PDB file of C-alpha atoms in Angstrom:
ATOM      1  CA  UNK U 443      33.863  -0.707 -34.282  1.00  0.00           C
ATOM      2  CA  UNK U 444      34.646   2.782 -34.030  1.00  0.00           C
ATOM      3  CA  UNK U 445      34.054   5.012 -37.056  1.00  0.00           C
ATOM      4  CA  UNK U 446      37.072   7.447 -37.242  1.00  0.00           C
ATOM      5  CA  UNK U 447      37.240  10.581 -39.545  1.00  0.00           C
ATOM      6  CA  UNK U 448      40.906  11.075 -38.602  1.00  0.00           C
ATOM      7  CA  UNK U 449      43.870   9.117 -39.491  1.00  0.00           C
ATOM      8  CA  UNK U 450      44.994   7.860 -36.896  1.00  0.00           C
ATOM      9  CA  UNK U 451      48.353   5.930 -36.202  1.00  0.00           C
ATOM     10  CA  UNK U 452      49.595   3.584 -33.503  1.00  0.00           C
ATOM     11  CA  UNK U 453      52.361   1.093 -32.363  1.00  0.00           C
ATOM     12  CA  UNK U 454      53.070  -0.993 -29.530  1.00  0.00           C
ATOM     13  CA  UNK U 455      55.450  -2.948 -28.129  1.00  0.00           C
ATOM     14  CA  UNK U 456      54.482  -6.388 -25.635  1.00  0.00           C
ATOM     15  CA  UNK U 457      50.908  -5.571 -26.082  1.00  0.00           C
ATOM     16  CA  UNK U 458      47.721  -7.686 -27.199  1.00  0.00           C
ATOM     17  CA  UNK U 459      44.771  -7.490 -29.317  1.00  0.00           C
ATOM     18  CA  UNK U 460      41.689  -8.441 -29.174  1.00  0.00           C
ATOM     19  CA  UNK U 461      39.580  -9.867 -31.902  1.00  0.00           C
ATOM     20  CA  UNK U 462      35.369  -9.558 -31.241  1.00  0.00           C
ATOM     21  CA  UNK U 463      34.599 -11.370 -34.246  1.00  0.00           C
ATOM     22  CA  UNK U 464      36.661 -14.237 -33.270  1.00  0.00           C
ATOM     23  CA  UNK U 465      36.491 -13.889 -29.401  1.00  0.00           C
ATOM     24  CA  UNK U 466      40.177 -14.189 -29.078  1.00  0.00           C
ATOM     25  CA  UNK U 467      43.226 -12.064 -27.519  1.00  0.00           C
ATOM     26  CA  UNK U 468      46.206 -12.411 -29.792  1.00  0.00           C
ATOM     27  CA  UNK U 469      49.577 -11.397 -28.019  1.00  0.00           C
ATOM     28  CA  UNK U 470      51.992  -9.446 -29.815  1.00  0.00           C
ATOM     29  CA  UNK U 471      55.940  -8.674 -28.898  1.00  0.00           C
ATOM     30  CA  UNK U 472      55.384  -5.679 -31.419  1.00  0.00           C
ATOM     31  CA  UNK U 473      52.848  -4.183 -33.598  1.00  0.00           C
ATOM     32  CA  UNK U 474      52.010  -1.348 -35.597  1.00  0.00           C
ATOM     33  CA  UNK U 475      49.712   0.088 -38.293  1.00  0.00           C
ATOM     34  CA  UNK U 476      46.525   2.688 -38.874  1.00  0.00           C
ATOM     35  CA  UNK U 477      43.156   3.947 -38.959  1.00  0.00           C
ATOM     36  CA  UNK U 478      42.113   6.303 -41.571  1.00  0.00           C
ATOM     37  CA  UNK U 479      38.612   6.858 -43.039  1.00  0.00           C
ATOM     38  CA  UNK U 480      37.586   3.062 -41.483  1.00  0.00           C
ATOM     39  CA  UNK U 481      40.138   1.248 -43.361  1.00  0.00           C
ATOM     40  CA  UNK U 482      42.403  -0.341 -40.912  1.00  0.00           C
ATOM     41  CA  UNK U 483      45.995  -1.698 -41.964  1.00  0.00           C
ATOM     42  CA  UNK U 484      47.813  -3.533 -38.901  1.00  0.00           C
ATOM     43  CA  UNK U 485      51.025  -5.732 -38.701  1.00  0.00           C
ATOM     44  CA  UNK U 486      52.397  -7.568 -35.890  1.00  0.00           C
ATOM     45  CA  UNK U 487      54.893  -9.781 -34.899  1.00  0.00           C
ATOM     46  CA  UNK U 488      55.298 -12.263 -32.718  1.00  0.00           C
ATOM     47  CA  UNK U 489      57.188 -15.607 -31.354  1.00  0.00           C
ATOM     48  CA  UNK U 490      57.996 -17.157 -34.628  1.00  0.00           C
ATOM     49  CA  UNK U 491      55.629 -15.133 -36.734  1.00  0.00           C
ATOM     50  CA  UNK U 492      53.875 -12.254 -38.262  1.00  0.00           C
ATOM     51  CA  UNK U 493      50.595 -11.362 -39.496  1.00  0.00           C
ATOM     52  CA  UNK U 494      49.887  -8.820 -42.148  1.00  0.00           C
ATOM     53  CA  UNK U 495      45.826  -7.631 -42.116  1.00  0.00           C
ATOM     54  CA  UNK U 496      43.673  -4.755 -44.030  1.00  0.00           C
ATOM     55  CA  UNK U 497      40.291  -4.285 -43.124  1.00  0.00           C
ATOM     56  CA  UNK U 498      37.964  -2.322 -44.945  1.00  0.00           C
ATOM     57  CA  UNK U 499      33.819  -2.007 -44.805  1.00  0.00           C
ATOM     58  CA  UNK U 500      33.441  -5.104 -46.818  1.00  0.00           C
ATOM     59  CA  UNK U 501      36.726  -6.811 -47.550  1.00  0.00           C
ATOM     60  CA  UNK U 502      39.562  -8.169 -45.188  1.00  0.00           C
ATOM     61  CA  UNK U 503      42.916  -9.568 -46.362  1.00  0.00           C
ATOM     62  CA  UNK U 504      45.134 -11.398 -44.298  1.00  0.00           C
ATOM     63  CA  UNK U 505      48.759 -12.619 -44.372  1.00  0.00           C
ATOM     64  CA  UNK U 506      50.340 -14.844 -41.053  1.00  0.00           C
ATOM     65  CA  UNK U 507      53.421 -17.131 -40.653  1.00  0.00           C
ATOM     66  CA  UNK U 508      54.291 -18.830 -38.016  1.00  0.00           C
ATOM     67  CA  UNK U 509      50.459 -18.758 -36.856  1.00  0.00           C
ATOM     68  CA  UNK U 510      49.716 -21.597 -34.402  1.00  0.00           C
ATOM     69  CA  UNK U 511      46.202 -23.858 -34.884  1.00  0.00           C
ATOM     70  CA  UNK U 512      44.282 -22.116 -32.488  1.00  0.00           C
ATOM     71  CA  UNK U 513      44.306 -19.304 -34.967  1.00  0.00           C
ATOM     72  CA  UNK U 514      43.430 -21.474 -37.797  1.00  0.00           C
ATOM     73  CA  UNK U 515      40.817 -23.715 -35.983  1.00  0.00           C
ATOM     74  CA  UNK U 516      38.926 -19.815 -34.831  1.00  0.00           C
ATOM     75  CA  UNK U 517      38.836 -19.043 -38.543  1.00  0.00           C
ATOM     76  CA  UNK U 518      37.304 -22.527 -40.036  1.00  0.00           C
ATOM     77  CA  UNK U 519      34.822 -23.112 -36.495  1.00  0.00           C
ATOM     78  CA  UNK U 520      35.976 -26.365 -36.371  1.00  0.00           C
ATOM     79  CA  UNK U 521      38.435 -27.886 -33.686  1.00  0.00           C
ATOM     80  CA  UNK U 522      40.361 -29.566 -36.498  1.00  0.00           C
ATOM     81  CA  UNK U 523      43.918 -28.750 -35.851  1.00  0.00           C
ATOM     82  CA  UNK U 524      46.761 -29.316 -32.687  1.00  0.00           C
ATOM     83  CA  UNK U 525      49.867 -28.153 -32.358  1.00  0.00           C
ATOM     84  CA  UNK U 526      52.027 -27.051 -35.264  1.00  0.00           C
ATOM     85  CA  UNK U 527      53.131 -24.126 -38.112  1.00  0.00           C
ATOM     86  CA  UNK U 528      50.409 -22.477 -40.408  1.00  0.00           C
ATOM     87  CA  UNK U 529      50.772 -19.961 -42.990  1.00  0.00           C
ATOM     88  CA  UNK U 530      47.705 -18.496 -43.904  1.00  0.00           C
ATOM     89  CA  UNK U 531      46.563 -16.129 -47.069  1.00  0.00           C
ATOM     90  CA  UNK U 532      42.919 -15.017 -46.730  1.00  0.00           C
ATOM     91  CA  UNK U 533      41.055 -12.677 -49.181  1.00  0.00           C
ATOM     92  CA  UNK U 534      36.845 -11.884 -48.652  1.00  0.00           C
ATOM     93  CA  UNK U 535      34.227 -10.246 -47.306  1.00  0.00           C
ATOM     94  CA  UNK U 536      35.093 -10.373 -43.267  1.00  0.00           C
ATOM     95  CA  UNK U 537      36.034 -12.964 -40.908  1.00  0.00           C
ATOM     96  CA  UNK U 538      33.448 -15.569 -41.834  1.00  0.00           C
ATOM     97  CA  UNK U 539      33.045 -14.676 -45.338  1.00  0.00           C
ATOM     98  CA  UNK U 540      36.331 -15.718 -47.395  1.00  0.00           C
ATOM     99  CA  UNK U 541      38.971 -17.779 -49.203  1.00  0.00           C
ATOM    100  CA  UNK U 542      41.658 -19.334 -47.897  1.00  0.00           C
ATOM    101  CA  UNK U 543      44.689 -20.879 -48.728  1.00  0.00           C
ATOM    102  CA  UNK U 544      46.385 -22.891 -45.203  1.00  0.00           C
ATOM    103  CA  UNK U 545      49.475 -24.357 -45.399  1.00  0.00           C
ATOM    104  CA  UNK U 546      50.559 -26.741 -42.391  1.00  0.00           C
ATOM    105  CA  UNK U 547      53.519 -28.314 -40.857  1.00  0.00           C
ATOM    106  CA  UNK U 548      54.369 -30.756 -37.928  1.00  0.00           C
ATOM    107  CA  UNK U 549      50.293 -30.372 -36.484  1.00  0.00           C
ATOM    108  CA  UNK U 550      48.275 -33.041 -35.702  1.00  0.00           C
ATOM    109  CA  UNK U 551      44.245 -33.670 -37.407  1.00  0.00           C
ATOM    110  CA  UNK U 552      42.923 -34.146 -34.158  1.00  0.00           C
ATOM    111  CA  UNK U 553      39.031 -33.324 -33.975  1.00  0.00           C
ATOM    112  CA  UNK U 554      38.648 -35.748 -31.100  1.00  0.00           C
ATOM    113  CA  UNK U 555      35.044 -37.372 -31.837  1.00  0.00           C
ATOM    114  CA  UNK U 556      35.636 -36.954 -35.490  1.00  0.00           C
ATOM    115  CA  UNK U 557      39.183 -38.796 -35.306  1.00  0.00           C
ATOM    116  CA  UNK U 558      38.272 -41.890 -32.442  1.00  0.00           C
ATOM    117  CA  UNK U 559      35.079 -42.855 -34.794  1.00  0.00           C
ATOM    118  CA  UNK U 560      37.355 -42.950 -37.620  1.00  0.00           C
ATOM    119  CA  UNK U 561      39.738 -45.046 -35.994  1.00  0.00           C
ATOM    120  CA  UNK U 562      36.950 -47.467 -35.206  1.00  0.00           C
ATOM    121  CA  UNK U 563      36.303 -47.495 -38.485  1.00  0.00           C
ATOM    122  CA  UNK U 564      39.328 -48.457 -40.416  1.00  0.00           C
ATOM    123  CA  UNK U 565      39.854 -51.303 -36.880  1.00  0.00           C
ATOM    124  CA  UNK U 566      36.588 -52.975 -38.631  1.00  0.00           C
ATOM    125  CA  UNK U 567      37.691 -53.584 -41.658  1.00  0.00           C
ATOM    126  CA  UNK U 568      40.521 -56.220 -42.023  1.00  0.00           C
ATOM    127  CA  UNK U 569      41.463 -54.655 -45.632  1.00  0.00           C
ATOM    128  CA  UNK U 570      42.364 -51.808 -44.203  1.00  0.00           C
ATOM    129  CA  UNK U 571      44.474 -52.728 -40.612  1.00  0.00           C
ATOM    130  CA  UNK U 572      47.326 -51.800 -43.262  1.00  0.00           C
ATOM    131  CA  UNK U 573      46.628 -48.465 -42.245  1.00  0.00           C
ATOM    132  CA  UNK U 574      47.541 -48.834 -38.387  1.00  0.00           C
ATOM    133  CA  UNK U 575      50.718 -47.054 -39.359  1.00  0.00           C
ATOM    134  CA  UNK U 576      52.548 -44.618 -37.032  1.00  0.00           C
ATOM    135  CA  UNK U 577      50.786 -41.692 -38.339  1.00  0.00           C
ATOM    136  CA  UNK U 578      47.424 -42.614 -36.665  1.00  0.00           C
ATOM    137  CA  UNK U 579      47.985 -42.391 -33.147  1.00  0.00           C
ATOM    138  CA  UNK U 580      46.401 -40.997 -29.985  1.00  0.00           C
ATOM    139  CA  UNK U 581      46.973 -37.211 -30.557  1.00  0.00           C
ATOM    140  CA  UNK U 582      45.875 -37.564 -34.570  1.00  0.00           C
ATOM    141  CA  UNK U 583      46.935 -37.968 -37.662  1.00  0.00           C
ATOM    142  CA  UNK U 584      50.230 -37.187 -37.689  1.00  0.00           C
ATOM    143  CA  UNK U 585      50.715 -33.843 -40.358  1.00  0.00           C
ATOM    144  CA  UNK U 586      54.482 -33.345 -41.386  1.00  0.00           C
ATOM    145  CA  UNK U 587      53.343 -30.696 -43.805  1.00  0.00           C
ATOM    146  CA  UNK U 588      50.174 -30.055 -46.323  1.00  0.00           C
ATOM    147  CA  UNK U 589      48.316 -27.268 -47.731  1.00  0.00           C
ATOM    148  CA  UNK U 590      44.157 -26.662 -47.771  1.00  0.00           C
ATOM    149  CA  UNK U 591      41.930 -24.392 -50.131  1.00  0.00           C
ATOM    150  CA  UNK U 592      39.016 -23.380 -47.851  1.00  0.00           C
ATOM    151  CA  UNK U 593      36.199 -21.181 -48.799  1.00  0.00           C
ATOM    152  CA  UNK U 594      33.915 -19.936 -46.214  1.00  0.00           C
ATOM    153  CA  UNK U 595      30.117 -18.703 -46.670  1.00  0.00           C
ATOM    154  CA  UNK U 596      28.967 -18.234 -42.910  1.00  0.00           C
ATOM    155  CA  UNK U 597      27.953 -21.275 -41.680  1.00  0.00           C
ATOM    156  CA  UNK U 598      28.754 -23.594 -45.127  1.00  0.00           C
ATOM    157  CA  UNK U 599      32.662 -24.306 -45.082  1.00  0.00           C
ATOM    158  CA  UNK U 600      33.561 -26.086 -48.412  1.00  0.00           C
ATOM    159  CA  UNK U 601      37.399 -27.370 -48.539  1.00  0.00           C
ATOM    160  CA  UNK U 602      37.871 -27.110 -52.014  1.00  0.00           C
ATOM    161  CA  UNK U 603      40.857 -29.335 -51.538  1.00  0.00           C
ATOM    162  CA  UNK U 604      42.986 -31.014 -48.761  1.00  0.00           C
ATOM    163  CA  UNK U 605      46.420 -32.728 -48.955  1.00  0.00           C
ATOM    164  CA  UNK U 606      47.917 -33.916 -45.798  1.00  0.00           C
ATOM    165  CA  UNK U 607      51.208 -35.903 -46.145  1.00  0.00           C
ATOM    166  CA  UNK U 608      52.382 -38.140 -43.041  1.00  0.00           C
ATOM    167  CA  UNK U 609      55.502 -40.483 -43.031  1.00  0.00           C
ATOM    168  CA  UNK U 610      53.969 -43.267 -43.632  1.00  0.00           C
ATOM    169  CA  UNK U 611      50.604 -42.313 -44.870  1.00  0.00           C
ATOM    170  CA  UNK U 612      48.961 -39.268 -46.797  1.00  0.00           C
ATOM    171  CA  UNK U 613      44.986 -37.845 -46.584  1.00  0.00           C
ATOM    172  CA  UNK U 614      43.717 -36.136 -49.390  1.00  0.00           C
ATOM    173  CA  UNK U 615      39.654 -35.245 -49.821  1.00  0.00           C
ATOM    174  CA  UNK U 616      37.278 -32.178 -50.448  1.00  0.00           C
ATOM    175  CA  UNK U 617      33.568 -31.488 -49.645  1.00  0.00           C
ATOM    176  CA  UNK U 618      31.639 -29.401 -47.172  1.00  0.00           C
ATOM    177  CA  UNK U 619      30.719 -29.062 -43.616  1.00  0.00           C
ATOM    178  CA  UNK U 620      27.811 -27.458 -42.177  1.00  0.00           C
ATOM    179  CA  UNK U 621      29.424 -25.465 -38.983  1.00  0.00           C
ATOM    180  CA  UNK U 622      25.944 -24.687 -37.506  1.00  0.00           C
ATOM    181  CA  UNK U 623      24.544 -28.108 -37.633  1.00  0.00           C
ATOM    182  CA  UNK U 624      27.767 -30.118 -38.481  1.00  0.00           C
ATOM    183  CA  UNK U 625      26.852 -31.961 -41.101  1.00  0.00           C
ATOM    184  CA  UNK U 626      29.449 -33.482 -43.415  1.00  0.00           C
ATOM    185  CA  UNK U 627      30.053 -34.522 -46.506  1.00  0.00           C
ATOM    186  CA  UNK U 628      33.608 -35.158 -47.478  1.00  0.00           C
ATOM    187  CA  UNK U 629      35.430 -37.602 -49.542  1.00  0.00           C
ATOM    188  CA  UNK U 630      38.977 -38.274 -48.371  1.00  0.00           C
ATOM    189  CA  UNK U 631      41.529 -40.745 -50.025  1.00  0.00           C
ATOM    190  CA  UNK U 632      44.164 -42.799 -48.038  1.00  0.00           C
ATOM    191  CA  UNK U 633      47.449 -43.271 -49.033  1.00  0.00           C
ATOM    192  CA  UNK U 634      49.856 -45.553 -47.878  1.00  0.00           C
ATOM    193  CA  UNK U 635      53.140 -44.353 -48.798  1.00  0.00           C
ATOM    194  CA  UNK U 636      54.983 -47.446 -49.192  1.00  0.00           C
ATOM    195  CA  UNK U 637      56.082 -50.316 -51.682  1.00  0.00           C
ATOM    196  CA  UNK U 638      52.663 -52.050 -51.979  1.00  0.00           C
ATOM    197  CA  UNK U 639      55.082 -55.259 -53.142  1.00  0.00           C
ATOM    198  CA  UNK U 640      56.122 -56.176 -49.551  1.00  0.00           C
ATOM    199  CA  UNK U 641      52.799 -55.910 -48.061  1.00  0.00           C
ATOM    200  CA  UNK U 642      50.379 -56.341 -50.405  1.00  0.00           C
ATOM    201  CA  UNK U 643      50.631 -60.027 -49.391  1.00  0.00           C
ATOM    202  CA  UNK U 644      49.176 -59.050 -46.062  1.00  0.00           C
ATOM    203  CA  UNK U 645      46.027 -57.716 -47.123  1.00  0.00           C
ATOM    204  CA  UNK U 646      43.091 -60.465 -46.789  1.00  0.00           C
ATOM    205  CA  UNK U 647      40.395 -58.224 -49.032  1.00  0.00           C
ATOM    206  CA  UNK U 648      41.556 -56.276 -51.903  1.00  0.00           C
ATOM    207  CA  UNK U 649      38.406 -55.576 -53.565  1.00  0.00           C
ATOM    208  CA  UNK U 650      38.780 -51.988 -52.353  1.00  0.00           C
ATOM    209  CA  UNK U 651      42.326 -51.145 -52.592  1.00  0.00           C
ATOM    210  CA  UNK U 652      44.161 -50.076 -55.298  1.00  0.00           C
ATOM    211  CA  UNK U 653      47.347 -49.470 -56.367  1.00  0.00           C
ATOM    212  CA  UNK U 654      48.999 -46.159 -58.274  1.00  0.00           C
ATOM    213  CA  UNK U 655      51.636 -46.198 -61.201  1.00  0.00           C
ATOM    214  CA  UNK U 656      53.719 -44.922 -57.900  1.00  0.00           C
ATOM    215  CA  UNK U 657      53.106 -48.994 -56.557  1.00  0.00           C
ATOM    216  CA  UNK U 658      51.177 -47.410 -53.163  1.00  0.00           C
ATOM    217  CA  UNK U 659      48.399 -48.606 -52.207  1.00  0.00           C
ATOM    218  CA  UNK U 660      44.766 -46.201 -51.487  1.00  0.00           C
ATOM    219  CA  UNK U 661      41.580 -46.403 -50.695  1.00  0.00           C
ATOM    220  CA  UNK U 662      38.392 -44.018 -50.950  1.00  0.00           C
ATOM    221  CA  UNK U 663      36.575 -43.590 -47.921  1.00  0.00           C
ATOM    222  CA  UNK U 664      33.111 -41.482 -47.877  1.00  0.00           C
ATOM    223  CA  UNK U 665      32.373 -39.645 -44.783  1.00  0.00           C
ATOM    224  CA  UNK U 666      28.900 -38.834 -44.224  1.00  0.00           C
ATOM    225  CA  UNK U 667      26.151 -37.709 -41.135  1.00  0.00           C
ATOM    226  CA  UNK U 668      27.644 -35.015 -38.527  1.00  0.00           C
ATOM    227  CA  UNK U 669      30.743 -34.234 -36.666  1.00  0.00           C
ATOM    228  CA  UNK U 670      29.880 -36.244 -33.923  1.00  0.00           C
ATOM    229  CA  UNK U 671      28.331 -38.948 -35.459  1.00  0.00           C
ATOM    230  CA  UNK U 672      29.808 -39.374 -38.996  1.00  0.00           C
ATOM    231  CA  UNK U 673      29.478 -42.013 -41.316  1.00  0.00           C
ATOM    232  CA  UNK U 674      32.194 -43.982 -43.244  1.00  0.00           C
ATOM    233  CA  UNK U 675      31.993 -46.109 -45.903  1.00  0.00           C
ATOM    234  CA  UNK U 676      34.450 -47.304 -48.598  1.00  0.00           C
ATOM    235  CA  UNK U 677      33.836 -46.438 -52.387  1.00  0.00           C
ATOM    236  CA  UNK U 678      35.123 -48.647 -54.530  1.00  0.00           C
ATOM    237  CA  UNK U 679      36.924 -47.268 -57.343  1.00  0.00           C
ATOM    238  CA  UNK U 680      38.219 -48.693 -61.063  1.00  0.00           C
ATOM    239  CA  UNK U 681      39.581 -45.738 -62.632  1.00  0.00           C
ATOM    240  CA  UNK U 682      43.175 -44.433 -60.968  1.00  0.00           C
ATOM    241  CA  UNK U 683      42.778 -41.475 -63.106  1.00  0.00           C
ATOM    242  CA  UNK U 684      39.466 -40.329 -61.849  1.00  0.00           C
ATOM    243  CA  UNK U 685      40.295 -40.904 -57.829  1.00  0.00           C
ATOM    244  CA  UNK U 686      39.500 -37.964 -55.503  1.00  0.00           C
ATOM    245  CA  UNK U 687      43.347 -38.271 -55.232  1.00  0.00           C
ATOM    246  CA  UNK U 688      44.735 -37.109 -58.630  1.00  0.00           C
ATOM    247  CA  UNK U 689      41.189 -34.466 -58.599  1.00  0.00           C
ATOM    248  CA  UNK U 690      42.738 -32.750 -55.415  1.00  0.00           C
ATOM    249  CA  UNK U 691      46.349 -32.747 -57.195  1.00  0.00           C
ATOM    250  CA  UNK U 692      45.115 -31.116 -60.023  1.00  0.00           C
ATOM    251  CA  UNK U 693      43.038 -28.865 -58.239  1.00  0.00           C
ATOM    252  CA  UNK U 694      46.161 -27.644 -56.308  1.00  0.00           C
ATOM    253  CA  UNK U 695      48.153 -26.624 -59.002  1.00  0.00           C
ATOM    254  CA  UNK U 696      44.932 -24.537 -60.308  1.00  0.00           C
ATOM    255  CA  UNK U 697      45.435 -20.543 -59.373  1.00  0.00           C
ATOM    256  CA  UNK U 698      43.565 -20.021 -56.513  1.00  0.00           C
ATOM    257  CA  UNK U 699      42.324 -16.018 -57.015  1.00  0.00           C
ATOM    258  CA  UNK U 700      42.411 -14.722 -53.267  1.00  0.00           C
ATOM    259  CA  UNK U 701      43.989 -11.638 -54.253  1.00  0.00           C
ATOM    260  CA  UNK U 702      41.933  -9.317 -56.573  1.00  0.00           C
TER     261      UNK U 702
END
């Protein structure tokens, strides 16, 4: 927070830094960058990964890979991520005032209140005990890789889109979430990712499930209420074409502007 008139340059080597916006100490095995006229330019390595930032009066840019979800889950408020890889590319205002585009590999979708009610859920319906696959298990959903477009507005987070891919199962949704009071309001797709022919026998209640030109089976689930006690219910849906599914597809091969 110090206003400098001066350029001023530094470097470091097995040193750490802290962030007050984010309340976190990020340790570095090298880093390096500048001050001049309040416009600070900084990159660091570390373990695995590096992490590009420029922050000016009313803009910040980022660029990290190899970032672990602790840094991720600081940036979004929410406790939504374990373990893992994440590449991040952030463009806004400051640090809770941005877009965001999050890729993810080997992590685990683990908000823990969020993730047991869920599980409760999908036990209660018989249609959908097809989905007590390996990827839902007691750490979370199991993430082998998937990429997010995140735009946050203080308090309002709205995932523009979300597409998680598991080995047996994939999650794909949008909506919003209210970080102060944690309201939610997110539609997410399930997607078994195998030959709906061999099990498709097994299912007692169809009237929800549907299956793709790719012969998988989904289903639409609508998640309403708060963090800690959200609401699911299954949407049933006609149209293929018009599933939250193929709508989050499309929306991630739409350019994503975070760079201006």
């Amino acid at each position: 927070k110090k206003e400098y008139e001066k350029n001023l340059n530094f470097a470091a080597k097995n040193s750490s830094i802290i962030i007050m916006d984010l309340n976190r100490t990020l340790n570095f095995t090298k880093f390096s960058g500048n001050i001049n006229n309040n416009e600070l330019n900084f990159d660091g390595s570390f373990d695995n990964g590096e992490v590009k930032l420029n922050k000016q009066k009313n803009s910040v840019k980022i660029e990290g890979d190899g970032l672990d979800a602790s840094f991720v889950n600081d940036f979004l408020g929410l406790d939504g991520f374990k373990d893992g890889n994440f590449t991040v590319r952030l463009n806004g205002e400051g640090f809770t005032k941005f877009k965001s585009k999050i890729k993810v590999s080997n992590t685990y979708l683990s908000n823990y209140k969020f993730y047991q009610q869920f599980l409760s859920f999908l036990d209660s319906i018989p249609s959908l005990l097809i989905f007590k696959v390996p990827d839902f298990n007691d750490k979370g959903f199991t993430v082998n890789n998937g990429i997010m477009l995140v735009q946050r507005d203080d308090n309002l987070l709205t995932i523009k889109a979300i597409d998680l891919s598991g080995s047996s199962a994939d999650i794909t949704g949008n909506g919003t979430i209210d970080l102060k009071t944690k309201d939610i309001n997110m539609t997410f797709q399930l997607k078994l990712l195998k030959d709906a022919s061999s099990i498709i026998s097994k299912i007692p209640v169809v009237s929800h499930i549907f299956l793709g030109k790719d012969k998988t089976i989904s289903t639409v689930i609508k998640v309403r209420g708060t963090l800690d006690e959200p609401k699911f219910e299954t949407q049933v849906v006609t149209d293929i074409i018009k599933t939250p599914y193929n709508i989050i597809k499309n929306t991630l091969e739409l350019p994503f502007i975070l760079f201006q």
